[in-house]
CSV table of C-alpha atoms in Angstrom, one decimal:
chain,number,residue,atom,x,y,z
A,206,MET,CA,40.9,-9.2,206.3
A,207,ILE,CA,40.4,-12.2,204.0
A,208,ASP,CA,41.3,-10.1,201.0
A,209,VAL,CA,44.6,-9.0,202.7
A,210,VAL,CA,45.4,-12.6,203.4
A,211,LEU,CA,44.7,-13.7,199.9
A,212,MET,CA,46.8,-10.8,198.5
A,213,LYS,CA,49.6,-11.8,200.8
A,214,ASP,CA,49.4,-15.5,199.7
A,215,ARG,CA,49.3,-14.5,196.0
A,216,LEU,CA,52.4,-12.2,196.5
A,217,ILE,CA,54.3,-15.1,198.2
A,218,SER,CA,53.2,-17.5,195.4
A,219,LEU,CA,54.4,-15.0,192.7
A,220,ILE,CA,57.8,-14.5,194.4
A,221,PHE,CA,58.4,-18.2,194.6
A,222,SER,CA,56.9,-19.1,191.2
A,223,ASN,CA,58.8,-20.6,188.3
A,224,ARG,CA,57.6,-17.8,186.1
A,225,LEU,CA,59.3,-15.2,188.2
A,226,THR,CA,62.5,-17.3,188.3
A,227,ALA,CA,62.6,-17.5,184.5
A,228,LEU,CA,61.8,-13.8,184.2
A,229,LEU,CA,64.6,-12.8,186.6
A,230,PHE,CA,67.1,-15.0,184.7
A,231,LEU,CA,66.1,-13.2,181.5
A,232,ILE,CA,66.1,-9.7,182.9
A,233,TYR,CA,69.5,-10.0,184.7
A,234,PRO,CA,71.7,-10.9,181.8
A,235,THR,CA,69.8,-8.6,179.5
A,236,VAL,CA,70.5,-5.7,181.9
A,237,MET,CA,74.2,-6.7,182.2
A,238,ALA,CA,74.5,-6.7,178.4
A,239,PHE,CA,73.0,-3.2,178.2
A,240,GLY,CA,75.5,-2.1,180.9
A,241,THR,CA,78.3,-3.3,178.7
A,242,PHE,CA,77.0,-1.4,175.7
A,243,ILE,CA,76.6,1.8,177.9
A,244,GLU,CA,80.2,1.5,179.0
A,245,THR,CA,81.3,1.3,175.4
A,246,TRP,CA,79.1,4.2,174.2
A,247,TYR,CA,79.6,6.5,177.2
A,248,SER,CA,81.7,5.5,180.2
A,249,THR,CA,82.0,3.1,183.1
A,250,ASP,CA,80.7,5.7,185.5
A,251,THR,CA,77.6,6.2,183.3
A,252,ALA,CA,76.9,2.5,183.4
A,253,LYS,CA,77.3,2.5,187.2
A,254,ILE,CA,74.9,5.4,187.6
A,255,TRP,CA,72.3,4.0,185.3
A,256,ILE,CA,72.6,0.3,186.0
A,257,TYR,CA,75.2,-1.3,188.3
A,258,ASN,CA,74.7,1.1,191.3
A,259,ALA,CA,71.0,1.7,190.7
A,260,LYS,CA,68.5,0.7,193.5
A,261,TRP,CA,66.3,-1.2,191.0
A,262,PHE,CA,69.3,-3.4,190.0
A,263,GLU,CA,69.9,-4.2,193.6
A,264,LEU,CA,66.1,-5.1,193.9
A,265,ILE,CA,66.5,-7.6,191.1
A,266,MET,CA,69.3,-9.3,192.9
A,267,VAL,CA,67.3,-9.3,196.2
A,268,LEU,CA,64.3,-10.8,194.5
A,269,MET,CA,66.6,-13.5,193.0
A,270,ALA,CA,68.0,-14.3,196.4
A,271,ILE,CA,64.5,-14.5,198.0
A,272,ASN,CA,63.4,-16.7,195.1
A,273,PHE,CA,66.3,-19.1,195.5
A,274,ILE,CA,65.6,-19.4,199.3
A,275,GLY,CA,61.9,-19.9,198.7
A,276,ASN,CA,62.4,-22.6,196.1
A,277,ILE,CA,64.7,-24.6,198.5
A,278,PHE,CA,61.7,-25.0,200.8
A,279,LYS,CA,59.0,-25.1,198.2
A,280,TYR,CA,60.6,-28.1,196.4
A,281,ARG,CA,62.0,-29.6,199.6
A,282,LEU,CA,65.5,-29.6,198.3
A,283,ILE,CA,67.1,-30.3,201.7
A,284,ARG,CA,67.2,-34.0,201.0
A,285,LYS,CA,70.0,-36.4,200.2
A,286,GLU,CA,68.7,-37.2,196.7
A,287,LYS,CA,68.3,-33.5,195.9
A,288,TRP,CA,71.8,-32.4,197.0
A,289,ALA,CA,72.9,-31.4,193.5
A,290,VAL,CA,69.9,-29.1,192.9
A,291,LEU,CA,70.3,-27.7,196.5
A,292,ALA,CA,74.0,-27.0,195.8
A,293,LEU,CA,73.0,-25.1,192.6
A,294,HIS,CA,70.6,-22.8,194.6
A,295,LEU,CA,73.2,-22.3,197.4
A,296,SER,CA,75.9,-21.5,194.9
A,297,PHE,CA,73.8,-18.6,193.4
A,298,LEU,CA,73.0,-17.4,197.0
A,299,LEU,CA,76.8,-17.4,197.8
A,300,ILE,CA,77.6,-15.5,194.7
A,301,LEU,CA,74.9,-12.9,195.4
A,302,PHE,CA,75.9,-12.6,199.0
A,303,GLY,CA,79.6,-12.2,198.0
A,304,ALA,CA,78.5,-9.4,195.6
A,305,PHE,CA,76.7,-7.7,198.5
A,306,VAL,CA,79.8,-7.9,200.8
A,307,THR,CA,82.0,-6.5,198.0
A,308,ARG,CA,79.6,-3.6,197.3
A,309,TYR,CA,79.1,-2.5,200.9
A,310,PHE,CA,82.2,-3.6,202.8
A,311,GLY,CA,85.0,-3.9,200.2
A,312,PHE,CA,87.1,-1.1,198.7
A,313,GLU,CA,89.8,-0.6,196.1
A,314,GLY,CA,92.1,1.9,194.6
A,315,VAL,CA,95.4,2.6,192.9
A,316,MET,CA,98.9,2.9,194.3
A,317,PRO,CA,101.5,4.8,192.2
A,318,ILE,CA,105.1,4.3,193.4
A,319,ARG,CA,108.3,5.6,191.9
A,320,GLU,CA,111.5,3.6,191.9
A,321,GLY,CA,113.4,3.9,195.2
A,322,VAL,CA,110.4,5.4,197.0
A,323,THR,CA,108.5,3.8,199.9
A,324,GLU,CA,104.7,4.3,200.1
A,325,ASN,CA,102.1,3.3,202.7
A,326,ASN,CA,99.1,5.1,201.1
A,327,PHE,CA,96.9,4.4,198.1
A,328,LEU,CA,94.2,6.4,196.4
A,329,SER,CA,90.6,5.3,196.6
A,330,GLU,CA,88.6,4.1,193.6
A,331,LYS,CA,85.7,6.3,194.6
A,332,THR,CA,85.8,10.0,194.2
A,333,TYR,CA,84.9,12.4,197.0
A,334,LEU,CA,84.0,16.0,197.5
A,335,THR,CA,85.8,17.3,200.6
A,336,ILE,CA,85.1,20.7,202.1
A,337,PHE,CA,86.7,22.4,205.1
A,338,VAL,CA,84.9,25.5,206.4
A,339,ASP,CA,87.1,27.8,208.5
A,340,GLY,CA,85.7,30.6,210.7
A,341,GLU,CA,85.7,31.8,214.3
A,342,ILE,CA,83.6,30.7,217.3
A,343,ASN,CA,83.8,32.9,220.4
A,344,GLY,CA,86.9,34.6,218.9
A,345,GLU,CA,88.8,31.3,218.3
A,346,PRO,CA,89.5,29.7,214.9
A,347,ARG,CA,87.4,26.6,214.2
A,348,ARG,CA,87.1,24.2,211.3
A,349,LYS,CA,84.2,22.1,210.1
A,350,LYS,CA,84.6,19.2,207.6
A,351,LEU,CA,82.1,17.9,205.1
A,352,GLU,CA,82.8,14.9,202.9
A,353,GLY,CA,80.8,12.6,200.7
A,354,ASP,CA,81.5,10.3,197.8
A,355,LEU,CA,80.2,11.3,194.3
A,356,LEU,CA,79.7,9.3,191.2
A,357,LEU,CA,79.4,11.8,188.3
A,358,SER,CA,79.2,11.6,184.5
A,359,GLU,CA,78.7,14.1,181.7
A,360,HIS,CA,75.8,12.0,180.3
A,361,VAL,CA,73.5,12.0,183.3
A,362,ASN,CA,71.8,14.5,185.6
A,363,ASN,CA,74.2,15.0,188.5
A,364,GLU,CA,72.1,17.5,190.4
A,365,PHE,CA,72.9,17.7,194.1
A,366,SER,CA,73.0,20.3,196.9
A,367,TRP,CA,74.5,20.4,200.4
A,368,GLN,CA,72.9,22.6,203.1
A,369,ASN,CA,74.7,23.2,206.4
A,370,ASN,CA,75.8,25.9,208.8
A,371,PHE,CA,78.8,27.1,210.7
A,372,ASN,CA,78.2,28.7,214.1
A,373,GLY,CA,74.6,29.5,213.1
A,374,GLN,CA,75.5,30.9,209.7
A,375,ASP,CA,73.9,28.9,206.9
A,376,PHE,CA,75.8,28.0,203.8
A,377,SER,CA,75.0,25.9,200.7
A,378,ILE,CA,77.0,24.0,198.1
A,379,ARG,CA,75.1,23.5,194.8
A,380,TYR,CA,76.2,21.5,191.7
A,381,LEU,CA,76.4,23.5,188.5
A,382,ASP,CA,78.4,21.4,185.9
A,383,PHE,CA,80.7,18.5,185.4
A,384,MET,CA,83.3,18.0,182.6
A,385,GLU,CA,85.2,14.9,181.8
A,386,ASN,CA,88.8,15.0,180.3
A,387,ALA,CA,89.4,18.6,181.5
A,388,THR,CA,92.4,20.6,182.4
A,389,GLU,CA,93.3,24.0,183.7
A,390,GLY,CA,94.4,26.2,180.8
A,391,LEU,CA,94.8,29.8,179.7
A,392,VAL,CA,92.0,31.4,177.8
A,393,LEU,CA,93.5,34.2,175.7
A,394,ASP,CA,92.2,37.7,176.6
A,395,GLU,CA,94.0,40.9,175.6
A,396,THR,CA,92.7,42.5,178.9
A,397,GLY,CA,93.8,39.7,181.1
A,398,GLU,CA,96.9,39.1,183.2
A,399,ARG,CA,100.2,38.0,181.7
A,400,TYR,CA,101.2,34.3,182.1
A,401,LEU,CA,104.3,32.4,181.2
A,402,LYS,CA,104.0,28.7,180.4
A,403,VAL,CA,106.4,26.1,181.9
A,404,VAL,CA,106.3,22.5,180.7
A,405,GLU,CA,107.9,19.6,182.7
A,406,ALA,CA,107.7,15.8,182.9
A,407,SER,CA,109.3,14.8,186.2
A,408,ASP,CA,107.1,11.7,186.6
A,409,GLY,CA,107.1,10.7,182.9
A,410,ASN,CA,103.9,12.6,182.2
A,411,ARG,CA,103.7,16.1,180.6
A,412,HIS,CA,102.5,18.8,183.0
A,413,ASP,CA,101.8,22.4,182.0
A,414,HIS,CA,102.4,25.1,184.7
A,415,TYR,CA,101.6,28.8,184.4
A,416,ILE,CA,103.6,31.6,186.1
A,417,LYS,CA,101.5,34.7,186.6
A,418,GLU,CA,103.4,38.0,186.4
A,419,GLY,CA,104.2,39.3,189.8
A,420,GLU,CA,103.7,36.0,191.6
A,421,ILE,CA,105.8,33.0,192.8
A,422,VAL,CA,105.0,29.5,191.7
A,423,ASN,CA,106.3,26.3,193.3
A,424,ILE,CA,106.9,23.5,190.7
A,425,HIS,CA,108.2,20.4,192.5
A,426,ASN,CA,109.8,22.4,195.2
A,427,ILE,CA,111.5,24.7,192.8
A,428,LEU,CA,110.4,28.3,192.8
A,429,PHE,CA,109.7,30.2,189.5
A,430,THR,CA,108.9,34.0,189.2
A,431,LEU,CA,108.0,36.3,186.4
A,432,ASN,CA,109.0,40.0,187.0
A,433,LYS,CA,109.2,39.4,190.8
A,434,ARG,CA,112.7,38.8,191.9
A,435,GLN,CA,113.0,36.3,194.8
A,436,ASP,CA,116.2,34.9,196.2
A,437,GLY,CA,116.6,31.1,195.7
A,438,ALA,CA,114.1,31.1,192.8
A,439,ILE,CA,114.4,30.8,189.1
A,440,ASN,CA,113.8,34.5,188.2
A,441,ILE,CA,112.5,35.2,184.7
A,442,LYS,CA,112.4,38.9,183.7
A,443,LEU,CA,110.6,40.6,180.9
A,444,GLU,CA,112.0,44.1,180.1
A,445,ASN,CA,111.6,46.1,176.9
A,446,GLY,CA,110.5,42.9,175.0
A,447,LEU,CA,113.6,40.9,176.1
A,448,TYR,CA,113.5,37.8,178.4
A,449,THR,CA,116.2,36.8,180.8
A,450,ILE,CA,116.6,33.9,183.2
A,451,ASP,CA,118.5,33.9,186.5
A,452,SER,CA,118.8,30.5,188.2
A,453,PRO,CA,120.3,29.7,191.6
A,454,PHE,CA,121.4,26.3,190.1
A,455,SER,CA,123.9,25.6,187.4
A,456,GLY,CA,122.7,23.6,184.5
A,457,GLN,CA,122.5,23.2,180.7
A,458,PHE,CA,120.1,23.9,177.9
A,459,MET,CA,119.6,22.4,174.5
A,460,ARG,CA,117.7,24.3,171.8
A,461,MET,CA,115.4,21.8,170.1
A,462,ALA,CA,115.3,23.4,166.6
A,463,ASP,CA,119.1,23.0,165.9
A,464,GLN,CA,120.3,20.9,168.9
A,465,PHE,CA,122.5,23.8,170.0
A,466,LYS,CA,123.8,23.2,173.6
A,467,GLY,CA,124.8,25.8,176.1
A,468,SER,CA,125.4,26.2,179.8
A,469,LEU,CA,123.3,27.9,182.4
A,470,LYS,CA,125.5,29.5,185.1
A,471,ALA,CA,124.2,29.9,188.7
A,472,ASN,CA,123.2,33.4,189.9
A,473,GLN,CA,123.9,35.0,186.5
A,474,GLU,CA,121.3,36.7,184.2
A,475,ASP,CA,121.3,35.1,180.8
A,476,PRO,CA,119.0,35.4,177.7
A,477,LEU,CA,116.0,33.0,178.0
A,478,GLN,CA,116.0,30.4,175.3
A,479,PHE,CA,112.5,29.5,174.2
A,480,ARG,CA,111.6,26.0,173.0
A,481,SER,CA,114.8,24.7,174.7
A,482,LEU,CA,115.2,21.9,177.2
A,483,TYR,CA,116.8,23.3,180.4
A,484,THR,CA,118.4,20.6,182.6
A,485,LEU,CA,119.0,21.3,186.3
A,486,PRO,CA,119.9,18.8,189.0
A,487,ASN,CA,117.0,16.3,189.1
A,488,PHE,CA,114.7,18.7,187.1
A,489,GLN,CA,114.1,19.5,183.5
A,490,PHE,CA,111.7,22.1,182.0
A,491,VAL,CA,110.9,23.9,178.7
A,492,ILE,CA,109.4,27.4,178.2
A,493,PRO,CA,107.8,27.0,174.8
A,494,GLU,CA,106.7,30.6,174.0
A,495,PRO,CA,106.7,34.2,175.3
A,496,ALA,CA,104.2,35.2,178.0
A,497,LEU,CA,100.5,35.5,176.9
A,498,ARG,CA,97.7,37.6,178.3
A,499,GLY,CA,94.5,35.8,179.3
A,500,ASN,CA,92.4,34.3,182.1
A,501,PHE,CA,92.8,31.0,183.8
A,502,ASP,CA,89.9,28.6,183.5
A,503,ILE,CA,88.9,25.0,183.1
A,504,VAL,CA,89.0,23.9,179.5
A,505,LYS,CA,88.6,20.6,177.6
A,506,ALA,CA,91.9,18.7,177.2
A,507,ASP,CA,93.2,18.1,173.8
A,508,SER,CA,93.5,14.4,174.3
A,509,GLN,CA,92.7,11.7,176.9
A,510,GLY,CA,96.1,11.8,178.5
A,511,GLN,CA,97.1,10.9,182.0
A,512,SER,CA,97.4,14.6,182.9
A,513,ALA,CA,93.7,15.1,182.0
A,514,GLN,CA,91.3,15.2,184.9
A,515,ASN,CA,87.6,15.8,185.5
A,516,ALA,CA,86.2,19.3,186.5
A,517,LEU,CA,83.4,19.9,189.0
A,518,ARG,CA,81.9,23.4,189.0
A,519,LEU,CA,80.0,24.4,192.2
A,520,GLU,CA,78.1,27.4,193.5
A,521,VAL,CA,78.9,28.4,197.1
A,522,SER,CA,76.4,30.7,198.9
A,523,SER,CA,76.6,32.1,202.4
A,524,GLY,CA,75.8,35.4,204.2
A,525,GLY,CA,74.0,36.8,201.1
A,526,GLU,CA,77.1,36.2,198.9
A,527,THR,CA,77.5,33.7,196.1
A,528,GLU,CA,80.7,32.6,194.4
A,529,ILE,CA,81.4,29.9,191.7
A,530,ILE,CA,84.4,27.6,192.0
A,531,SER,CA,85.8,25.0,189.7
A,532,LEU,CA,87.6,21.9,191.1
A,533,LEU,CA,89.9,19.6,189.1
A,534,GLY,CA,90.2,16.0,190.2
A,535,GLY,CA,89.0,12.5,189.5
A,536,LYS,CA,89.7,8.9,190.1
A,537,GLY,CA,93.3,8.2,191.3
A,538,ILE,CA,94.0,11.9,191.8
A,539,ALA,CA,94.4,13.8,195.1
A,540,ASN,CA,94.9,17.5,194.5
A,541,ASP,CA,95.5,20.2,197.1
A,542,PRO,CA,92.3,22.0,198.3
A,543,LYS,CA,91.3,25.2,196.5
A,544,GLN,CA,90.3,28.2,198.7
A,545,ILE,CA,87.4,30.6,198.3
A,546,SER,CA,85.9,33.1,200.8
A,547,VAL,CA,82.2,33.7,200.9
A,548,GLY,CA,80.2,35.6,203.5
A,549,GLY,CA,83.0,35.8,206.0
A,550,LEU,CA,83.7,32.1,205.8
A,551,ASP,CA,86.8,30.4,204.2
A,552,PHE,CA,86.0,27.3,202.2
A,553,TYR,CA,88.8,24.9,201.3
A,554,MET,CA,87.5,22.4,198.7
A,555,LYS,CA,88.9,19.5,196.8
A,556,PHE,CA,87.4,16.8,194.5
A,557,GLY,CA,89.1,13.4,193.8
A,558,SER,CA,90.3,10.2,195.5
A,559,LEU,CA,91.0,9.9,199.2
A,560,GLN,CA,94.4,8.8,200.5
A,561,ILE,CA,93.9,5.6,202.5
A,562,GLU,CA,96.7,4.4,204.8
A,563,LEU,CA,98.0,0.9,204.7
A,564,PRO,CA,99.1,-1.0,207.8
A,565,PHE,CA,102.4,-1.6,206.1
A,566,ALA,CA,104.6,0.0,203.5
A,567,ILE,CA,105.8,-1.0,200.0
A,568,LYS,CA,109.1,0.1,198.4
A,569,LEU,CA,109.6,-0.2,194.6
A,570,ASN,CA,113.1,-1.4,194.1
A,571,ASP,CA,112.9,-1.7,190.3
A,572,PHE,CA,110.3,-1.6,187.5
A,573,ILE,CA,111.1,-3.8,184.5
A,574,ALA,CA,109.2,-3.4,181.2
A,575,GLU,CA,110.0,-5.7,178.3
A,576,LYS,CA,109.0,-4.7,174.7
A,577,TYR,CA,108.3,-6.9,171.7
A,578,PRO,CA,111.4,-7.1,169.5
A,579,GLY,CA,111.6,-4.2,167.0
A,580,THR,CA,108.9,-2.1,168.7
A,581,GLU,CA,109.0,1.0,170.8
A,582,ASN,CA,105.5,1.1,172.4
A,583,SER,CA,104.3,-2.5,172.5
A,584,TYR,CA,105.1,-4.2,175.8
A,585,SER,CA,105.2,-8.0,176.1
A,586,SER,CA,105.4,-7.9,179.9
A,587,PHE,CA,106.1,-5.6,182.9
A,588,MET,CA,106.9,-6.3,186.5
A,589,SER,CA,107.4,-4.5,189.8
A,590,LYS,CA,110.1,-5.7,192.1
A,591,ILE,CA,109.1,-4.6,195.6
A,592,THR,CA,109.9,-4.9,199.3
A,593,VAL,CA,107.1,-5.2,201.8
A,594,GLU,CA,108.1,-3.4,205.0
A,595,ASP,CA,106.1,-4.9,207.9
A,596,GLU,CA,106.9,-6.8,211.1
A,597,GLU,CA,108.5,-9.2,208.6
A,598,ILE,CA,110.3,-7.6,205.7
A,599,PHE,CA,110.3,-9.6,202.4
A,600,ASP,CA,110.8,-9.1,198.7
A,601,TYR,CA,108.2,-9.9,196.1
A,602,ASP,CA,107.6,-9.6,192.3
A,603,ILE,CA,104.2,-8.4,191.1
A,604,TYR,CA,103.4,-9.1,187.4
A,605,MET,CA,100.5,-10.4,185.3
A,606,ASN,CA,98.6,-13.2,187.2
A,607,HIS,CA,101.2,-13.0,190.0
A,608,VAL,CA,99.3,-11.1,192.8
A,609,LEU,CA,100.6,-10.0,196.2
A,610,ASP,CA,98.2,-11.0,199.1
A,611,HIS,CA,99.1,-9.4,202.4
A,612,LYS,CA,96.9,-8.7,205.5
A,613,GLY,CA,93.7,-8.8,203.5
A,614,TYR,CA,95.0,-6.5,200.7
A,615,ARG,CA,95.6,-7.7,197.1
A,616,PHE,CA,98.0,-5.9,194.8
A,617,PHE,CA,97.9,-6.3,191.0
A,618,GLN,CA,100.1,-4.9,188.3
A,619,ALA,CA,97.8,-2.4,186.7
A,620,SER,CA,99.9,0.2,184.8
A,621,PHE,CA,103.2,2.2,184.9
A,622,ASN,CA,104.6,5.6,184.2
A,623,PRO,CA,105.6,6.4,180.6
A,624,ASP,CA,109.3,6.9,181.6
A,625,GLU,CA,109.3,3.3,183.0
A,626,LYS,CA,110.6,4.5,186.3
A,627,GLY,CA,107.4,4.1,188.3
A,628,THR,CA,104.6,1.6,188.7
A,629,ILE,CA,100.9,1.8,189.3
A,630,LEU,CA,99.5,-1.0,191.4
A,631,SER,CA,95.8,-1.8,191.7
A,632,VAL,CA,94.8,-2.3,195.4
A,633,ASN,CA,91.8,-4.4,196.5
A,634,HIS,CA,90.6,-5.0,200.1
A,635,ASP,CA,87.7,-7.4,199.9
A,636,TRP,CA,88.8,-10.7,201.5
A,637,TRP,CA,85.3,-11.9,202.5
A,638,GLY,CA,83.6,-10.8,199.3
A,639,THR,CA,86.2,-12.4,197.1
A,640,TYR,CA,86.3,-15.8,198.8
A,641,LEU,CA,82.5,-16.0,199.2
A,642,THR,CA,82.2,-15.4,195.5
A,643,TYR,CA,85.0,-18.0,194.8
A,644,ALA,CA,83.2,-20.5,197.0
A,645,GLY,CA,79.9,-19.9,195.1
A,646,TYR,CA,81.6,-20.6,191.8
A,647,MET,CA,83.2,-23.8,193.1
A,648,LEU,CA,79.9,-25.0,194.5
A,649,LEU,CA,78.2,-24.1,191.2
A,650,TYR,CA,80.8,-26.3,189.4
A,651,LEU,CA,80.2,-29.2,191.8
A,652,SER,CA,76.4,-28.8,191.4
A,653,MET,CA,76.6,-29.0,187.6
A,654,ILE,CA,78.6,-32.2,187.9
A,655,GLY,CA,76.0,-33.6,190.2
A,656,ILE,CA,73.1,-32.5,188.1
A,657,PHE,CA,74.5,-34.1,184.9
A,658,PHE,CA,76.1,-37.2,186.2
A,659,LEU,CA,75.0,-37.9,189.8
A,660,GLY,CA,71.9,-37.9,192.0
A,661,LYS,CA,68.2,-37.9,191.2
A,662,THR,CA,67.6,-35.0,188.8
A,663,ARG,CA,65.5,-34.3,185.8
A,664,PHE,CA,68.6,-34.4,183.6
A,665,LYS,CA,69.4,-37.9,184.7
A,666,ASP,CA,65.8,-39.0,184.0
A,667,LEU,CA,66.0,-37.5,180.5
A,668,SER,CA,69.3,-39.1,179.8
A,669,ARG,CA,67.9,-42.5,180.7
C-alpha cells in the first residue's frame, strides 16, 4: 500500500515537474515541424494520419494542459503579484481548449457556386464511405444505411473492415486498395466492348465521358447513344466504318485543324466530325477519336487536375459470394452511388464528401477576377459578389481578408472555376473554437507585456 502511494506521488511530481514542462515544449514544436515536412514529402492527409490526428499527439496536448493546471497550484500563481505568469498559463490552456473544441465540435468544407445559381448546401472537408443495403424483410423492400468518415492516404496502411447483417444475412466490406489522383478511364483490350469518348467542359473543367455501344448515357441532362437510336437523344451511328450524328437540337461545329465551320441541323443525319467543337444551346462537346475497344477501370490520372479524384477499392462479401468494387471520390466531391449485387442483396456505395445543408442560401451574382497586366494566368485578386437569402436578404462581397460571418458560419474566398464563371468558397463552422483560440492569443500577448514590463516576475528581477 505504501509503495502504491509512493508511486502515485512520484507520478504526480513528474507530471508537474519543470523537466516535463521543458520536455513537452521541446517535443511539441519538433513534432509540428516533422508534420510540415511530411505534408511536403507526401500529403496533408498523410501528416494527419501519422501526427495531427494521432492519439499520441492528443496525449501530448493533454499532458501539457494538466501540467499547466498543476503548475498554477504548485507555484501559487493565483496571486495579484503573479497575474502575468498566471495569464501566461491560462492563455496556453485557452489555446489548447480551443483546439479541442475545433477538433471535436467544429466542421468545415467547400461550397462551389456558379454565377446566377443559389445554393444552400456545402461539401464536407471530411470524406465518408456511405453504403445503402437494399433487400426484403417479410416480402417488403427495406434499406439499411452504413456511414463512417475515412482518412486515407497512399503512403500508410489503410486496413479496415466493416461487418454487419441485413435481416439475419451477414455481409462484410473489406478494404483492398487506395489510389490518389485517379480517374475512370478506358483500358484498351481488343476483346472488350466498344466505347466512344465525349469531352465537355460545362463548368470550366475538362470532363471525359464514355458512351458504350448499345447504351444511353446522360451528360448534363443531354442523352447520347452509340448504335442505339433513342428519340430526343444525340444518336451516333457506326455503320460500315462510317460515323454519323443525328441531334434533336440545331447547332454548329468548328473543325479544330483548319477552323472550318459548319452547321448541325436538327433531326438530320450528318457525317460526324472528329476533333471538332460542337456547339448546342448551353452545351459544347468534342468527340476526339473513333470508338475504341476496351474495359472500363480506375487508372492513374495524367496530371493533378481538378477532375482527378481518389479511388477506393473494396471487397464486398455476402451469402457465399464476393465482388470487388472501385469507388471514385474525395474531398469536395459528392458522386452518385455505385450499385453492386452480392448474395441477393443490392449495395449502393459512394465515397467522398457529404452534402451539409445551411440554414440559409447564397446566390452568386457575379465573380470578378483581375489579372496582372500583360499576363493570362496570374491573378492579382478575385472576388465573389453574393446575396445572402435569409430572413433578412442582403448583398455582400467576399474576397481576400474580407470574410462573411453569418449565423456561426464563416465564408472565405478559396478558389474559382477556370472559366471564371463560378466561385469556390471555404466554409467554416467553429464559432466557439475560433474565439476561444483568439482569446488565448490575446491573453498570451497581455501576459508577455506583463512579464517583461509589469508585475513581480523573474524577467523584471533580471532586468533590475
